[in-house]
PDB file of C-alpha atoms in Angstrom:
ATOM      1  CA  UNK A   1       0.000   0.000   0.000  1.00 49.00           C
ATOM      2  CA  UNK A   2       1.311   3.455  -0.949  1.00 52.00           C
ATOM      3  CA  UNK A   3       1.454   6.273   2.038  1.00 52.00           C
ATOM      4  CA  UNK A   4      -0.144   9.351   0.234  1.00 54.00           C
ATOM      5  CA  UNK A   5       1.823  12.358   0.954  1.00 52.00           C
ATOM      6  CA  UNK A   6      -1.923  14.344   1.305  1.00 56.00           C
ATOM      7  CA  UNK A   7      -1.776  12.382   4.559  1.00 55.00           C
ATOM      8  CA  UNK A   8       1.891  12.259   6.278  1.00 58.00           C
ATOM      9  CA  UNK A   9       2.616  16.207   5.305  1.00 61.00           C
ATOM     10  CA  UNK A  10      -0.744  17.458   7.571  1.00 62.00           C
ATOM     11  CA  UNK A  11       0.042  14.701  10.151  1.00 63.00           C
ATOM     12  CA  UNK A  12       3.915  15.746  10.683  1.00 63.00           C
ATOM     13  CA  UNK A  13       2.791  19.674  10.573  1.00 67.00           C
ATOM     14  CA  UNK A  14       0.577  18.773  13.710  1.00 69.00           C
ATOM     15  CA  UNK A  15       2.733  16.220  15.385  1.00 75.00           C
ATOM     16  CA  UNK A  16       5.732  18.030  15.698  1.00 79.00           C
ATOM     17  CA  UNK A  17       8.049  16.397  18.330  1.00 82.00           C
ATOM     18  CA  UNK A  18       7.466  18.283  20.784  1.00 84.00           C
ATOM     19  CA  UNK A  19       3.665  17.665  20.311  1.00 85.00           C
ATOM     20  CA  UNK A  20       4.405  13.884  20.314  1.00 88.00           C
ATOM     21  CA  UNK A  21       6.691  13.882  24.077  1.00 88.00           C
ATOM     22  CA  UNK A  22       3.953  16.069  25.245  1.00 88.00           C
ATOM     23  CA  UNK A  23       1.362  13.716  24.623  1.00 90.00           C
ATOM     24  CA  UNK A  24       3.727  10.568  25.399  1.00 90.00           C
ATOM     25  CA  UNK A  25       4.367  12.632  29.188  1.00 89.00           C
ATOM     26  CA  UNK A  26       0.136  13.251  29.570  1.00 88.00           C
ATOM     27  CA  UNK A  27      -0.356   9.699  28.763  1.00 88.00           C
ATOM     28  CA  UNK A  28       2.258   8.087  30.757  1.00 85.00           C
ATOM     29  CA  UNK A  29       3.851   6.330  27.888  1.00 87.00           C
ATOM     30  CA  UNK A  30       7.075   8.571  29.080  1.00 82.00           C
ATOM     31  CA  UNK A  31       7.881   8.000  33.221  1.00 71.00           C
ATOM     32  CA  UNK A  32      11.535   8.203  32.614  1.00 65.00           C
ATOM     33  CA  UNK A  33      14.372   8.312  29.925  1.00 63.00           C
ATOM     34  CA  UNK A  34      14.046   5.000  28.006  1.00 64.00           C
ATOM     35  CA  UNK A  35      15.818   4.117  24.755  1.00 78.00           C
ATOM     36  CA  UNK A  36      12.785   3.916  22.847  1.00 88.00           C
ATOM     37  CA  UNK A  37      11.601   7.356  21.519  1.00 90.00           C
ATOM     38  CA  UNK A  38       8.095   8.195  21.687  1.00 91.00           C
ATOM     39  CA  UNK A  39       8.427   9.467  17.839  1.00 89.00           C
ATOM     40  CA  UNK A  40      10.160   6.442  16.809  1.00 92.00           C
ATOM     41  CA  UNK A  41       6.645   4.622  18.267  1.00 92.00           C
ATOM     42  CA  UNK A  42       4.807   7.359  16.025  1.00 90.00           C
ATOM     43  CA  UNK A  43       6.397   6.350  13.017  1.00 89.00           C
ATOM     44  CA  UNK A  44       6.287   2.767  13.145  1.00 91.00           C
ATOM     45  CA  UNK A  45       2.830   1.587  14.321  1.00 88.00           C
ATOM     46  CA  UNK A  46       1.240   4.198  11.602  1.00 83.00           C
ATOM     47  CA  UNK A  47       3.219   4.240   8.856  1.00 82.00           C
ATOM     48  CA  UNK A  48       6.106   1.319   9.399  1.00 84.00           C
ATOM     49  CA  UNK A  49       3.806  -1.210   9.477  1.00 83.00           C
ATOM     50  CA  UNK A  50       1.152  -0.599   6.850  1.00 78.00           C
ATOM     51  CA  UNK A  51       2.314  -3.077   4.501  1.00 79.00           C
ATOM     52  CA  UNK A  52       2.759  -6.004   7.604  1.00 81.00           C
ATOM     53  CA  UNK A  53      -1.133  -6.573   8.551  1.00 73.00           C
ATOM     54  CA  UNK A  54       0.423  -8.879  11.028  1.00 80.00           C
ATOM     55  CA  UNK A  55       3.537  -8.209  12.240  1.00 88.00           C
ATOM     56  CA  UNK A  56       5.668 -10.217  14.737  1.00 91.00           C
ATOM     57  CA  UNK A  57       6.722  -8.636  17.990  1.00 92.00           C
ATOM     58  CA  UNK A  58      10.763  -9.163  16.637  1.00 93.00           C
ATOM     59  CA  UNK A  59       9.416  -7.444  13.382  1.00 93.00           C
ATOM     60  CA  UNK A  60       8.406  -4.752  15.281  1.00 93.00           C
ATOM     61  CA  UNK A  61      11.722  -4.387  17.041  1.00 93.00           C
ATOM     62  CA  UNK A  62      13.774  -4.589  13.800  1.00 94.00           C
ATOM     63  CA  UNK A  63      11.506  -1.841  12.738  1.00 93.00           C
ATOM     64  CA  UNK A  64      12.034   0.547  15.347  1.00 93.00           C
ATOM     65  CA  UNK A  65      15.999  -0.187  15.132  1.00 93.00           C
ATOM     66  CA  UNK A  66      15.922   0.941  11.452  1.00 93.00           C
ATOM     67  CA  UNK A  67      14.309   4.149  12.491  1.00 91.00           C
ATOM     68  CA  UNK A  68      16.064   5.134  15.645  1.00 92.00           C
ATOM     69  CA  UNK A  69      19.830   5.293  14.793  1.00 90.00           C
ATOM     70  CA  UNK A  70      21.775   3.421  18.219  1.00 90.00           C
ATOM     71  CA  UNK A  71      18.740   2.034  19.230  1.00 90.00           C
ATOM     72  CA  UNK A  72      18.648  -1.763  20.489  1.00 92.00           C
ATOM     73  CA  UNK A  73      15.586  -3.308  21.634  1.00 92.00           C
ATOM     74  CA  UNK A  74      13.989  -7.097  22.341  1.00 93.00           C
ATOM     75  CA  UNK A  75      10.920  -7.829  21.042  1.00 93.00           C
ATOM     76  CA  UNK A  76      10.449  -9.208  25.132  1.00 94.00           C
ATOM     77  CA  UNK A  77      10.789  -5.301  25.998  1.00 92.00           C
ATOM     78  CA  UNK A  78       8.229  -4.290  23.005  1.00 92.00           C
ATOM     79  CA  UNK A  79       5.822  -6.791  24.301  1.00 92.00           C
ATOM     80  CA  UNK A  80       6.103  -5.503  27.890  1.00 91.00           C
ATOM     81  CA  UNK A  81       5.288  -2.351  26.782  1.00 89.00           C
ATOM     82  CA  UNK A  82       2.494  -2.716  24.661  1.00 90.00           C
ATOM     83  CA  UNK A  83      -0.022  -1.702  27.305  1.00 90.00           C
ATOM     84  CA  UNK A  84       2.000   1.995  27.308  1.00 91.00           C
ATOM     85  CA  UNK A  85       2.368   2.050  24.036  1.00 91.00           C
ATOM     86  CA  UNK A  86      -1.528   1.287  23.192  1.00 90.00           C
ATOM     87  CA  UNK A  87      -2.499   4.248  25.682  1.00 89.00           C
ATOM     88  CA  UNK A  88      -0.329   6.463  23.628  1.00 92.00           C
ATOM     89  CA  UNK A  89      -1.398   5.658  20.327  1.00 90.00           C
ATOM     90  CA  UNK A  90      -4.992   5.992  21.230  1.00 87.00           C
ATOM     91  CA  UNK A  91      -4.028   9.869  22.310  1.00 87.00           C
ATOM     92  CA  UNK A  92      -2.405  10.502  18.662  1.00 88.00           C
ATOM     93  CA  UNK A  93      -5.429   8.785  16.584  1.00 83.00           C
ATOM     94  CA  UNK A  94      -7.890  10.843  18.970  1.00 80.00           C
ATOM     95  CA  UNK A  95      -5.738  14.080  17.976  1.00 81.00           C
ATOM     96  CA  UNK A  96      -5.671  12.975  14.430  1.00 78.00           C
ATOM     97  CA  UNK A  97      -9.387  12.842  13.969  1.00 75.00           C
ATOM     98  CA  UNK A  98     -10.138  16.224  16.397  1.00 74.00           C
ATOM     99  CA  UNK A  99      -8.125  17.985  13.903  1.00 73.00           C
ATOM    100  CA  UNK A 100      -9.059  16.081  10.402  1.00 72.00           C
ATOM    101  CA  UNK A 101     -12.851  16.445  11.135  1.00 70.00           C
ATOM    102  CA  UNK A 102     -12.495  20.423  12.395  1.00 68.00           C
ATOM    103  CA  UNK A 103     -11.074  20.934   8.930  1.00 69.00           C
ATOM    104  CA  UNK A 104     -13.788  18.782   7.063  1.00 68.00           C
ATOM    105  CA  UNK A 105     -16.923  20.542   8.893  1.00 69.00           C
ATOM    106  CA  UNK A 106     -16.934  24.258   6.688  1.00 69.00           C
ATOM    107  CA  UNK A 107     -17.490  26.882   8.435  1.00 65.00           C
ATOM    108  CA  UNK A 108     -21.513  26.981   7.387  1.00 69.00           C
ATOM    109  CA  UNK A 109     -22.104  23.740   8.046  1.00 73.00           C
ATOM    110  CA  UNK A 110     -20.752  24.427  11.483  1.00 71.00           C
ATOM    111  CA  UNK A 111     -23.547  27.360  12.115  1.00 76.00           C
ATOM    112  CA  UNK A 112     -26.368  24.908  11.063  1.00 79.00           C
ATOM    113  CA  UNK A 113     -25.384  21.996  13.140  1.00 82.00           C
ATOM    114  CA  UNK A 114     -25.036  24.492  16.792  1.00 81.00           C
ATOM    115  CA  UNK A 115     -28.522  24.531  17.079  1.00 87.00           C
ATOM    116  CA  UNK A 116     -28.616  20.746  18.456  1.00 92.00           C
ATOM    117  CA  UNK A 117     -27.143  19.888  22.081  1.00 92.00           C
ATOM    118  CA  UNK A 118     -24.569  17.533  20.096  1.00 92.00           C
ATOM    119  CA  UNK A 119     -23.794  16.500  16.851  1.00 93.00           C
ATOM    120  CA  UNK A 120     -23.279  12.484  17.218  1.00 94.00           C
ATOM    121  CA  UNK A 121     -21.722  10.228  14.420  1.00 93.00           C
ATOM    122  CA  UNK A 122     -21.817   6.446  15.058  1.00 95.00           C
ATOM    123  CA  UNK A 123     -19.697   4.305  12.297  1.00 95.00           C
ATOM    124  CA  UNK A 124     -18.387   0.602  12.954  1.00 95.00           C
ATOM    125  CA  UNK A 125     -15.464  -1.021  11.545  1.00 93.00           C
ATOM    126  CA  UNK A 126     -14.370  -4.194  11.166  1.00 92.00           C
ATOM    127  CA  UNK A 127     -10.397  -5.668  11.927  1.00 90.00           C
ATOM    128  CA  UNK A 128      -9.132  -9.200  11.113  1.00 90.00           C
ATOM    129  CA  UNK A 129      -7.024 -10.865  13.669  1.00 89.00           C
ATOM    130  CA  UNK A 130      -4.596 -13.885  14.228  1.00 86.00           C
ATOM    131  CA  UNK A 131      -6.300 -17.241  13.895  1.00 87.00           C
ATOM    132  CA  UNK A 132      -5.308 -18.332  17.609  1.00 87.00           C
ATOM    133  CA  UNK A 133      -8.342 -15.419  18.879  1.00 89.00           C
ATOM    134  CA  UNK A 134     -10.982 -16.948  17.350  1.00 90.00           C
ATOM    135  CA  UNK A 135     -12.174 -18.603  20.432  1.00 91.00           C
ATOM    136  CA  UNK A 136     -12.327 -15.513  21.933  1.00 91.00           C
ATOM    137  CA  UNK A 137     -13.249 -13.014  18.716  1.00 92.00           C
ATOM    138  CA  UNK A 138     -14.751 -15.024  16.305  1.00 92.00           C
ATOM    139  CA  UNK A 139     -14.717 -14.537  12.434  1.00 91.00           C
ATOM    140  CA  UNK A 140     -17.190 -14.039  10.362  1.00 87.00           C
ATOM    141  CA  UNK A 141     -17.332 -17.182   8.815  1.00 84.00           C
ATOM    142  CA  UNK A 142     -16.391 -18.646   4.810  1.00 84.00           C
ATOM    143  CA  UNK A 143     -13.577 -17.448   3.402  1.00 84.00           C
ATOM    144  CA  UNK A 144     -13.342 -14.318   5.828  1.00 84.00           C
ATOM    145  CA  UNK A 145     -10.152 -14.116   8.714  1.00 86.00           C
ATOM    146  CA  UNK A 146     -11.538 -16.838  11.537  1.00 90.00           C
ATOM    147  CA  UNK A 147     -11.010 -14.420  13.877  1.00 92.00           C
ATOM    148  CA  UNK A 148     -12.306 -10.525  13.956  1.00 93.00           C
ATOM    149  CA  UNK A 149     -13.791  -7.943  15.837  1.00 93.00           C
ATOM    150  CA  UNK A 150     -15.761  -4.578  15.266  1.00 94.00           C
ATOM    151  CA  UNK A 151     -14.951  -0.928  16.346  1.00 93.00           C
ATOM    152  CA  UNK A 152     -17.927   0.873  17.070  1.00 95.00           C
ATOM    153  CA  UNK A 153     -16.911   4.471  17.109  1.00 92.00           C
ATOM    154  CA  UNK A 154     -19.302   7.924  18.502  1.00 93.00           C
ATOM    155  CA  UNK A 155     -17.516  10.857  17.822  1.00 89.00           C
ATOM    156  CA  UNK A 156     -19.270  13.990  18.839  1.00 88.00           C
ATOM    157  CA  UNK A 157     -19.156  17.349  16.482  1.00 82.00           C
ATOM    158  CA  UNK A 158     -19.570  19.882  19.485  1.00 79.00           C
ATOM    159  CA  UNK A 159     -16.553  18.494  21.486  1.00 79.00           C
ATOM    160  CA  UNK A 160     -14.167  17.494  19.125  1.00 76.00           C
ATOM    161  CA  UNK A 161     -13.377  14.162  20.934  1.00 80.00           C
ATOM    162  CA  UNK A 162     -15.036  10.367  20.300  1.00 83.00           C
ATOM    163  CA  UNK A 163     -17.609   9.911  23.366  1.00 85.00           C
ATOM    164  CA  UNK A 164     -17.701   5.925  22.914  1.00 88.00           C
ATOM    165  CA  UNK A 165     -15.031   3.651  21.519  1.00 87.00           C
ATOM    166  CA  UNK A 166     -15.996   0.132  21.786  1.00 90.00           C
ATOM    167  CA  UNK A 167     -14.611  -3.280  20.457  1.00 91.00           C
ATOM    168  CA  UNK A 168     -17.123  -5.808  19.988  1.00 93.00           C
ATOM    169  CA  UNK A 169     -18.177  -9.224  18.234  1.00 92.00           C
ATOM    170  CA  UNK A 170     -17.639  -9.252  14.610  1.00 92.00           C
ATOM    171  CA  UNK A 171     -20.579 -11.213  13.139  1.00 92.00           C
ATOM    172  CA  UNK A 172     -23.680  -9.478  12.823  1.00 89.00           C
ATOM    173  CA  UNK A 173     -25.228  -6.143  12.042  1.00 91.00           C
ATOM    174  CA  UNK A 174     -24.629  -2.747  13.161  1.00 94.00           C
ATOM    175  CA  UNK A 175     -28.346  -2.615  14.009  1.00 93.00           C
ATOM    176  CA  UNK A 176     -27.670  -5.399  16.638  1.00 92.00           C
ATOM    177  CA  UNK A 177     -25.866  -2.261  18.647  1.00 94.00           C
ATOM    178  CA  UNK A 178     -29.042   0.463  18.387  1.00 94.00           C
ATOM    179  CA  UNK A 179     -30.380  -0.277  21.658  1.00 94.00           C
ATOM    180  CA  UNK A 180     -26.841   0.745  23.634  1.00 93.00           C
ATOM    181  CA  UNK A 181     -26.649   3.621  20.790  1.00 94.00           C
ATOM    182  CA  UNK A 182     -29.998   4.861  21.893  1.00 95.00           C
ATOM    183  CA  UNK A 183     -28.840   4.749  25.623  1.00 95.00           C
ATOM    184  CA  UNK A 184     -25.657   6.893  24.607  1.00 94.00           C
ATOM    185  CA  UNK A 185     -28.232   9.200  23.510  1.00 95.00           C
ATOM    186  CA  UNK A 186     -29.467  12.970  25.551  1.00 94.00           C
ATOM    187  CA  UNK A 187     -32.149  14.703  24.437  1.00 95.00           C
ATOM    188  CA  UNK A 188     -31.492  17.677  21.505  1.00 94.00           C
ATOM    189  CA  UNK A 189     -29.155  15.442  19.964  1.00 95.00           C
ATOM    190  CA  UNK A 190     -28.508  14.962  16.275  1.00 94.00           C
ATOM    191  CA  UNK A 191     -27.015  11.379  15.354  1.00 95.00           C
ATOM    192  CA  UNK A 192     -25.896  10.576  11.841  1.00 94.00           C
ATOM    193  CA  UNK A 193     -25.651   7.172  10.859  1.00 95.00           C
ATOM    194  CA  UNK A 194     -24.924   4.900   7.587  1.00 93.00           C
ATOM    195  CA  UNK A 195     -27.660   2.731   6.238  1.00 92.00           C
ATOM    196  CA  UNK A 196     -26.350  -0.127   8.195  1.00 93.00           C
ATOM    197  CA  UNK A 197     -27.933   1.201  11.363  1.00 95.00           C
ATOM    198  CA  UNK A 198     -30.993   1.763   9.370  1.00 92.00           C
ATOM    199  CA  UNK A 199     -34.250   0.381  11.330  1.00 90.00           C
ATOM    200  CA  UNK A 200     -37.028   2.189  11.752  1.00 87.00           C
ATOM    201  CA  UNK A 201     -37.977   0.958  15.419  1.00 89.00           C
ATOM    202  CA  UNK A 202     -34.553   3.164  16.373  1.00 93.00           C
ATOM    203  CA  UNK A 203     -35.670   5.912  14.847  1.00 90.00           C
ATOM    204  CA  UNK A 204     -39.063   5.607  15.863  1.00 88.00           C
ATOM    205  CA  UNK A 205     -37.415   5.230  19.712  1.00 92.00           C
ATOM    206  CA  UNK A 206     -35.008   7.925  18.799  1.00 93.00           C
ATOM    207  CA  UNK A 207     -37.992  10.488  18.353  1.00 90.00           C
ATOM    208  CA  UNK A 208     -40.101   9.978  21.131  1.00 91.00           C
ATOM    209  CA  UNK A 209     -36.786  10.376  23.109  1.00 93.00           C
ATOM    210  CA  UNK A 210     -36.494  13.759  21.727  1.00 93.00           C
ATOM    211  CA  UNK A 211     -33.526  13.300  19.264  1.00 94.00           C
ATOM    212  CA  UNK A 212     -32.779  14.032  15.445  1.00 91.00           C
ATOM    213  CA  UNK A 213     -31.415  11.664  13.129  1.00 91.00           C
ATOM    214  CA  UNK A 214     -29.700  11.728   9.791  1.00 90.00           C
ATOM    215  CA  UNK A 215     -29.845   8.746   7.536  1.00 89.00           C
ATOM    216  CA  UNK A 216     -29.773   7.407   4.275  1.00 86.00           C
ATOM    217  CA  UNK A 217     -32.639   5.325   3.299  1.00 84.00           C
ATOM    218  CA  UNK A 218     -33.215   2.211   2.113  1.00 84.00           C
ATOM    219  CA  UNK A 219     -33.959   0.613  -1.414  1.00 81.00           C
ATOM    220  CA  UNK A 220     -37.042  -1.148  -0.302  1.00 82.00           C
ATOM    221  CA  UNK A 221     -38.385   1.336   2.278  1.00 83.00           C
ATOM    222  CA  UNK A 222     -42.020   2.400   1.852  1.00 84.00           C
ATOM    223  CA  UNK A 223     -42.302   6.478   1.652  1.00 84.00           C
ATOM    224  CA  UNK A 224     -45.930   7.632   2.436  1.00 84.00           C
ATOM    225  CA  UNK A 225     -47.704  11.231   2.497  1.00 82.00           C
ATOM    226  CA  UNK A 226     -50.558  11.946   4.618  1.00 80.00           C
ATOM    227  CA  UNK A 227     -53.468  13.941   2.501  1.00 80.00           C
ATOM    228  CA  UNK A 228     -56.484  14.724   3.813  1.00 82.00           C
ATOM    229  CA  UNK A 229     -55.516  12.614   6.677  1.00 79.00           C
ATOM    230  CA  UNK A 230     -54.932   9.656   4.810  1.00 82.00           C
ATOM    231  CA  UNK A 231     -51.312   7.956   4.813  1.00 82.00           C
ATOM    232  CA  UNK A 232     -50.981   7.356   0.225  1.00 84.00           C
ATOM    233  CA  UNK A 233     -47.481   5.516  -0.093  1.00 86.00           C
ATOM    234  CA  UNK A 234     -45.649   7.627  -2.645  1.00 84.00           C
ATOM    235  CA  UNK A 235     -42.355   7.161  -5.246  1.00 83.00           C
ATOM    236  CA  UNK A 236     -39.559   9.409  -3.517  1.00 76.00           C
ATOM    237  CA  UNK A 237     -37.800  10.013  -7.079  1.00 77.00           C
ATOM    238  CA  UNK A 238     -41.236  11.417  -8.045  1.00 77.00           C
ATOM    239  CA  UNK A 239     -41.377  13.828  -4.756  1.00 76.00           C
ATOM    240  CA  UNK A 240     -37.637  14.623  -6.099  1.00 76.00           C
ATOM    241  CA  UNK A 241     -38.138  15.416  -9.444  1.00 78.00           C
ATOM    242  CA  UNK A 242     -37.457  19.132 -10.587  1.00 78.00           C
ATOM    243  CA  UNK A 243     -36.268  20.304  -7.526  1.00 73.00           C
ATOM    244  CA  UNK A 244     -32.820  21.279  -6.390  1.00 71.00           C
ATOM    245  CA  UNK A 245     -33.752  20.828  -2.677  1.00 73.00           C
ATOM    246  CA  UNK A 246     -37.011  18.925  -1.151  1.00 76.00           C
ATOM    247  CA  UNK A 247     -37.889  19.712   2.712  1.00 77.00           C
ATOM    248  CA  UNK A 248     -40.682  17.427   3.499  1.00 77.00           C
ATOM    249  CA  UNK A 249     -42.402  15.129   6.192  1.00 78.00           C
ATOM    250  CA  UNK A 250     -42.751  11.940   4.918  1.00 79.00           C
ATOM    251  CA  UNK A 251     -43.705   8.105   6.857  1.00 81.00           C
ATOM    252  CA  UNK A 252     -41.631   5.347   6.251  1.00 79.00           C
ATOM    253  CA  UNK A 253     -42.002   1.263   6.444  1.00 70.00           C
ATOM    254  CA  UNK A 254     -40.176  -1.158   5.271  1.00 51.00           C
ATOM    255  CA  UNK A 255     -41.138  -3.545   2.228  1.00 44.00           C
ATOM    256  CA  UNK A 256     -44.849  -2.611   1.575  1.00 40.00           C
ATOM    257  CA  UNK A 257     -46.582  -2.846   5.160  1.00 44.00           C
ATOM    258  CA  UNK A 258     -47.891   0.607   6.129  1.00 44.00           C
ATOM    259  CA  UNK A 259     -46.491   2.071   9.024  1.00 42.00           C
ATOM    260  CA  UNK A 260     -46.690   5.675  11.035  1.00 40.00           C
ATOM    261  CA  UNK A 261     -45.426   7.749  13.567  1.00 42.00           C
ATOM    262  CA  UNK A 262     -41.990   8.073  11.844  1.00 44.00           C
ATOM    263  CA  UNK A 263     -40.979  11.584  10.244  1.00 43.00           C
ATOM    264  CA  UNK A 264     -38.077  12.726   8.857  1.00 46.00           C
ATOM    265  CA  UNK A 265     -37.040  15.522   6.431  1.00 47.00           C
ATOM    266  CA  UNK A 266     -36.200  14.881   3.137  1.00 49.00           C
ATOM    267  CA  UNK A 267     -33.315  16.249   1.666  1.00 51.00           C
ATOM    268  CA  UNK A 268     -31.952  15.721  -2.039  1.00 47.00           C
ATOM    269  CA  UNK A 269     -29.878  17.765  -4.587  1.00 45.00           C
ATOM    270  CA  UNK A 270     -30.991  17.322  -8.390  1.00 42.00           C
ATOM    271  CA  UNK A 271     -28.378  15.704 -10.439  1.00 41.00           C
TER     272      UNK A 271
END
């Protein structure tokens, strides 16, 4: 895999080295003078590495020899402290996003969103690992890794930090994690979510609990408009057609059974 330089140039402008020893002193990676250099850690784990899925703890050691000049290190003393060095890592990918996501929000879009409590966005991902965890993290099965687990990730808008980072079972779909999403939630709040937390019993849930949510919708999701108090199931691409922007109420259900007391605003741009 090639390293785009649109990624390491903003990442070393940040992480300047006295950015990285502060952060390795506030984490407690750094007690005392070791041989190891917290930016040596930097550079291997996120960039060393990104060809070696898997790499062995002596791999690992060779690595950060090659990039620290004098150094000498056992893969026993990389292994005993991988605990430090997780706690530090987590620190610099927290930092990373903070900063990538305060330059993706524009300015605009920044005024819009301040009128909810918090601005939630839930996204899960999913990480292979060695065969000998599959007792404990099992795979998903076929001709996928035998072992695996899932990050599901909040990161929160208004704060600038991830309010939830949680590793869980592989199999299975993001909806299967709603319920403890819906706990995470205060009222005010907007969430966005992909379609794979799509279920309308969540949103339903999510509305009487006060909340906002931002979704895509799915293929085979009944749209209905209520006229003269009557719900009439309706085509969106028909509500969409010949307008650049549609703000509407609609009721949705899923497959053709008619279902209401969900709303949400409809939002397109005309292609």
């Amino acid at each position: 895999m090639k390293i785009s330089s649109s990624l390491i140039i903003p990442f070393i402008r940040f992480f300047s080295n006295a950015k990285i020893m502060e952060i390795a002193i506030n984490t407690g990676f750094l007690k005392r003078k070791r041989d190891i250099l917290p930016d040596t850690i930097v550079k291997v784990f996120i960039f060393g590495l990104i060809n070696t899925p898997n790499p062995s703890l002596k791999q690992i050691a060779s690595k950060c020899e090659k990039i620290q000049p004098g150094l000498r290190i056992t893969k026993n003393a990389i292994y005993n402290r991988l605990p430090a060095i997780s706690g530090f890592l987590q620190h610099i990918f927290m930092d990373t996003m903070k900063i990538t996501l305060q330059k993706a929000v524009p300015t605009k879009t920044a005024e819009i969103l301040s009128q909810f409590k918090d601005v939630k966005i839930c996204d899960s991902t999913k990480i292979s690992l060695p065969d000998k965890l599959a007792d404990i993290w099992p795979g998903l099965g076929g001709r996928n890794a035998k072992s695996a687990l899932k990050i599901q990730g909040i990161y929160s808008l208004i704060s600038s930090s991830f309010s939830s980072l949680e590793l869980t079972r592989a199999p299975g779909s993001d909806t299967t994690y709603t319920k403890k999403l819906l706990s995470m939630m205060n009222k005010g709040e907007l969430l966005i979510v992909d379609l794979g937390y799509f279920s309308k019993t969540f949103f339903e849930n999510l509305s009487k609990k006060g909340d906002f949510y931002l979704s895509r919708i799915r293929s085979n999701t009944a749209v209905y408009l209520e006229k003269a108090g009557e719900m009439k199931q309706v085509d969106l691409s028909e509500i969409l057609t010949g307008h650049n922007f549609v703000d509407t109420t609609v009721f949705i259900g899923v497959g053709y059974k008619k279902t209401a007391g969900v709303s949400f605003g409809c939002y397109s741009s005309a292609r």
